[in-house]
Amino acid sequence: DTEVTQTPKHLVMGMTNKKSLKCEQHMGHRAMYWYKQKAKKPPELMFVYSYEKLSINESVPSRFSPECPNSSLLNLHLHALQPEDSALYLCASSHGRRTGELFFGEGSRLTVL
Amino acid sequence: GEDVEQSLFLSVREGDSSVINCTYTDSSSTYLYWYKQEPGAGLQLLTYIFSNMDMKQDQRLTVLLNKKDKHLSLRIADTQTGDSAIYFCAEIPLTKMLYGGGKLIFGQGTTLQVKP
């Protein structure tokens, strides 16, 4: 199994809603990532979890809250988002020793109304 | 500093070779990467090169690295319409590496258009 699975594929939410994005991998990878990607732009790193601990937070607003319940799962909790947060949210994972070889999911397309 | 630059667009005819270029600034990066993103999909690692290598070939893909000029290129031989995508060059500087993960620095991406 060499897949990173993200759900939902599409999400539309209002600015007062609370929702979550989910990510799962069964490759035994110990690093998991959240990226945000706007159209025609490179992905921007948001968070990195290493061995289930938050190791990088790229000064992301608190309306985005990551959670790593175990080594296979990664969540991104969303609350009080703004329309400019509309983007493709990509989850990725990597083996501990090969840090640039990321396996990406297909992404969750988020629209904030 | 950390900066990775790529040209934004390349158009080729099917069957021709494509060459996508990238320049980077941080010479501490041990590996350099090429990722491909097809429309509506996530990124897929295409290939990577270790910084002490000059060239790496993998089927239709050839990666050339000029470490002195900090220049990386990706050549796709016999380009097909299925190669139409955005190609991202990326590096991880030593200061951004963690044992369990790291921060990739991506270029802006080159959109490759393959005309039949």
XYZ file of N, CA and C in Angstrom, chain A:
339
model
N 0.846 -1.183 0.000
C 0.000 0.000 0.000
C 0.891 1.246 0.000
N 0.904 1.953 -1.123
C 1.759 3.141 -1.220
C 0.912 4.387 -1.368
N -0.252 4.393 -0.739
C -1.165 5.504 -0.923
C -1.322 6.333 0.338
N -1.569 7.613 0.071
C -2.019 8.520 1.114
C -3.454 8.883 0.748
N -4.367 8.599 1.655
C -5.788 8.781 1.363
C -6.311 9.989 2.118
N -6.961 10.899 1.394
C -7.530 12.094 2.018
C -9.036 12.114 1.835
N -9.724 12.523 2.896
C -11.170 12.726 2.823
C -11.544 14.000 3.564
N -12.589 14.704 3.115
C -13.305 14.477 1.859
C -12.518 15.024 0.677
N -12.915 14.697 -0.525
C -12.245 15.249 -1.706
C -12.654 16.704 -1.929
N -13.891 17.008 -1.612
C -14.401 18.372 -1.748
C -15.143 18.752 -0.485
N -14.995 20.014 -0.078
C -15.695 20.490 1.109
C -16.062 21.949 0.891
N -17.345 22.253 1.136
C -17.814 23.633 1.098
C -18.304 23.970 2.496
N -17.820 25.056 3.047
C -18.231 25.416 4.399
C -18.409 26.915 4.532
N -19.264 27.282 5.466
C -19.453 28.679 5.786
C -18.411 29.123 6.803
N -18.329 30.421 6.997
C -17.296 30.971 7.870
C -17.523 30.636 9.342
N -18.731 30.213 9.695
C -18.975 29.878 11.100
C -18.936 28.369 11.362
N -18.744 27.590 10.316
C -18.762 26.129 10.477
C -17.479 25.612 11.129
N -17.608 24.383 11.657
C -16.436 23.614 12.100
C -16.413 22.325 11.293
N -15.301 22.053 10.655
C -15.158 20.822 9.877
C -13.756 20.277 10.068
N -13.533 19.053 9.575
C -12.202 18.444 9.661
C -11.830 17.786 8.349
N -10.552 17.875 8.024
C -9.981 17.112 6.915
C -9.203 15.943 7.512
N -9.270 14.801 6.812
C -8.624 13.604 7.345
C -7.633 13.042 6.339
N -6.605 12.422 6.870
C -5.539 11.858 6.044
C -5.083 10.560 6.690
N -4.806 9.547 5.860
C -4.400 8.250 6.380
C -3.338 7.642 5.476
N -2.329 7.031 6.095
C -1.315 6.294 5.325
C -0.934 5.043 6.106
N -0.628 3.981 5.362
C -0.248 2.708 5.984
C 1.089 2.233 5.447
N 1.987 3.183 5.213
C 3.309 2.838 4.712
C 4.338 2.797 5.841
N 3.903 3.029 7.050
C 4.843 3.033 8.175
C 5.675 4.299 8.248
N 5.251 5.333 7.502
C 5.991 6.593 7.532
C 5.802 7.296 8.864
N 6.882 7.927 9.359
C 6.793 8.557 10.663
C 6.710 10.072 10.595
N 6.707 10.617 9.398
C 6.516 12.061 9.233
C 5.285 12.290 8.376
N 4.429 13.210 8.816
C 3.227 13.555 8.047
C 3.098 15.062 7.982
N 2.531 15.530 6.884
C 2.562 16.955 6.546
C 1.184 17.444 6.095
N 0.914 18.706 6.380
C -0.190 19.423 5.732
C 0.395 20.560 4.909
N -0.063 20.616 3.651
C 0.285 21.711 2.751
C -1.004 22.382 2.272
N -0.870 23.663 1.960
C -1.958 24.418 1.337
C -1.481 24.830 -0.052
N -2.345 24.653 -1.046
C -1.947 25.009 -2.390
C -3.038 25.826 -3.085
N -2.653 27.013 -3.534
C -3.525 27.843 -4.352
C -3.255 27.489 -5.818
N -4.225 27.839 -6.656
C -4.142 27.481 -8.082
C -2.870 28.034 -8.728
N -2.193 27.183 -9.472
C -0.996 27.542 -10.241
C 0.183 27.978 -9.367
N 0.139 27.607 -8.084
C 1.226 27.957 -7.161
C 1.823 26.698 -6.557
N 3.033 26.777 -6.023
C 3.582 25.606 -5.343
C 2.878 25.391 -4.002
N 2.967 24.184 -3.461
C 2.390 23.948 -2.130
C 3.141 24.755 -1.073
N 2.389 25.238 -0.093
C 2.984 25.951 1.048
C 2.862 25.063 2.277
N 3.972 24.823 2.932
C 3.958 23.978 4.122
C 3.190 24.669 5.248
N 2.337 23.866 5.923
C 1.616 24.392 7.084
C 2.171 23.753 8.367
N 2.132 22.419 8.412
C 2.523 21.690 9.620
C 3.296 20.420 9.237
N 4.208 20.037 10.146
C 4.877 18.745 10.045
C 4.761 18.037 11.375
N 4.354 16.781 11.333
C 4.389 15.915 12.500
C 5.490 14.883 12.291
N 6.331 14.760 13.286
C 7.412 13.789 13.253
C 7.250 12.885 14.465
N 7.090 11.600 14.224
C 6.846 10.658 15.315
C 5.702 11.144 16.211
N 4.647 11.561 15.549
C 3.385 11.967 16.191
C 3.504 13.223 17.036
N 4.605 13.925 16.910
C 4.747 15.202 17.612
C 4.843 16.322 16.585
N 4.224 17.450 16.895
C 4.284 18.595 15.998
C 5.696 19.145 15.991
N 6.350 19.120 14.852
C 7.738 19.573 14.774
C 7.895 20.870 13.997
N 6.984 21.168 13.093
C 7.022 22.434 12.360
C 5.603 22.999 12.290
N 5.482 24.260 12.679
C 4.242 25.019 12.488
C 4.674 26.304 11.799
N 4.266 26.459 10.559
C 4.723 27.602 9.779
C 3.872 28.842 10.050
N 3.731 29.165 11.310
C 2.969 30.364 11.709
C 1.577 30.379 11.096
N 0.927 29.238 11.174
C -0.411 29.106 10.599
C -1.437 29.681 11.583
N -2.446 30.411 11.098
C -3.475 30.964 12.006
C -4.155 29.868 12.813
N -4.580 30.216 14.009
C -5.136 29.221 14.936
C -6.477 28.671 14.476
N -7.070 29.240 13.457
C -8.310 28.662 12.933
C -8.045 27.321 12.239
N -6.773 27.008 12.014
C -6.368 25.681 11.533
C -5.708 24.960 12.711
N -6.218 23.778 13.046
C -5.688 23.057 14.194
C -5.364 21.629 13.783
N -4.078 21.263 13.758
C -3.731 19.905 13.341
C -3.811 18.940 14.519
N -3.964 17.674 14.180
C -3.993 16.626 15.202
C -3.442 15.350 14.582
N -2.623 14.647 15.353
C -2.071 13.373 14.876
C -2.412 12.298 15.898
N -3.562 11.649 15.770
C -4.017 10.680 16.776
C -3.110 9.453 16.883
N -2.523 9.031 15.767
C -1.560 7.936 15.782
C -0.676 8.047 14.553
N 0.222 7.103 14.388
C 1.239 7.241 13.333
C 0.665 7.130 11.926
N -0.579 6.681 11.801
C -1.175 6.511 10.468
C -2.154 7.615 10.095
N -2.563 8.396 11.074
C -3.654 9.347 10.849
C -3.206 10.779 11.115
N -3.742 11.665 10.310
C -3.489 13.095 10.492
C -4.778 13.832 10.184
N -5.167 14.723 11.077
C -6.384 15.507 10.878
C -6.029 16.988 10.811
N -6.899 17.738 10.155
C -6.793 19.194 10.177
C -8.171 19.734 10.503
N -8.300 20.303 11.703
C -9.577 20.842 12.158
C -9.686 22.295 11.733
N -10.859 22.619 11.199
C -11.081 23.938 10.596
C -12.202 24.647 11.334
N -11.982 25.888 11.695
C -13.013 26.633 12.429
C -12.881 28.119 12.122
N -14.011 28.733 11.809
C -14.069 30.181 11.555
C -13.121 30.582 10.435
N -13.175 29.830 9.336
C -12.286 30.130 8.223
C -12.763 31.350 7.443
N -11.854 31.875 6.637
C -12.124 33.031 5.800
C -12.175 32.594 4.333
N -12.824 33.354 3.472
C -12.865 32.968 2.043
C -11.478 32.785 1.433
N -10.490 33.537 1.913
C -9.139 33.399 1.346
C -8.461 32.086 1.738
N -9.093 31.344 2.648
C -8.574 30.020 3.006
C -8.993 28.961 1.990
N -9.836 29.324 1.060
C -10.226 28.380 0.003
C -8.987 27.980 -0.780
N -8.762 26.673 -0.912
C -7.543 26.162 -1.543
C -7.625 24.647 -1.614
N -6.600 24.054 -2.187
C -6.423 22.603 -2.143
C -5.515 22.295 -0.955
N -5.972 21.433 -0.068
C -5.176 21.053 1.100
C -4.626 19.656 0.864
N -3.316 19.586 0.873
C -2.623 18.343 0.564
C -1.986 17.768 1.823
N -2.186 16.480 1.978
C -1.503 15.739 3.035
C -0.360 14.963 2.379
N 0.728 14.785 3.096
C 1.842 14.000 2.585
C 2.490 13.244 3.732
N 3.244 12.223 3.385
C 4.004 11.492 4.397
C 5.374 11.161 3.835
N 6.310 10.888 4.734
C 7.645 10.486 4.302
C 8.262 9.541 5.331
N 9.155 8.701 4.832
C 9.932 7.836 5.707
C 10.893 8.719 6.490
N 11.175 8.337 7.720
C 11.994 9.188 8.578
C 13.336 9.570 8.004
N 13.969 8.638 7.279
C 15.338 8.927 6.858
C 15.438 9.574 5.493
N 14.341 9.613 4.760
C 14.432 10.133 3.388
C 13.454 11.296 3.294
N 13.894 12.397 3.813
C 12.963 13.471 4.152
C 12.381 14.202 2.964
N 12.997 14.139 1.794
C 12.451 14.877 0.664
C 11.543 14.033 -0.210
N 11.486 12.756 0.069
C 10.659 11.873 -0.755
C 9.282 11.804 -0.137
N 8.439 12.701 -0.574
C 7.103 12.784 -0.015
C 6.100 12.042 -0.881
N 5.190 11.382 -0.209
C 4.059 10.764 -0.882
C 2.847 11.642 -0.580
N 2.249 12.172 -1.626
C 1.120 13.081 -1.456
C -0.206 12.367 -1.690
N -1.213 12.823 -0.955
C -2.577 12.444 -1.263
C -3.101 13.283 -2.417
N -4.341 12.997 -2.830
C -4.944 13.709 -3.945
C -5.442 15.091 -3.531
N -5.558 15.311 -2.241
C -5.961 16.626 -1.760
C -7.442 16.722 -1.433
N -7.744 17.705 -0.598
C -9.132 18.070 -0.289
C -9.341 19.494 -0.790
N -10.280 19.662 -1.702
C -10.567 20.989 -2.273
C -11.557 21.686 -1.361
N -11.105 22.753 -0.707
C -11.927 23.468 0.270
C -12.405 24.784 -0.311
N -13.709 25.028 -0.182
C -14.300 26.317 -0.562
C -14.977 26.903 0.663
N -14.587 28.121 1.012
C -15.180 28.810 2.159
C -16.060 29.938 1.632
N -17.334 29.863 1.996
C -18.285 30.869 1.498
C -18.446 32.024 2.481
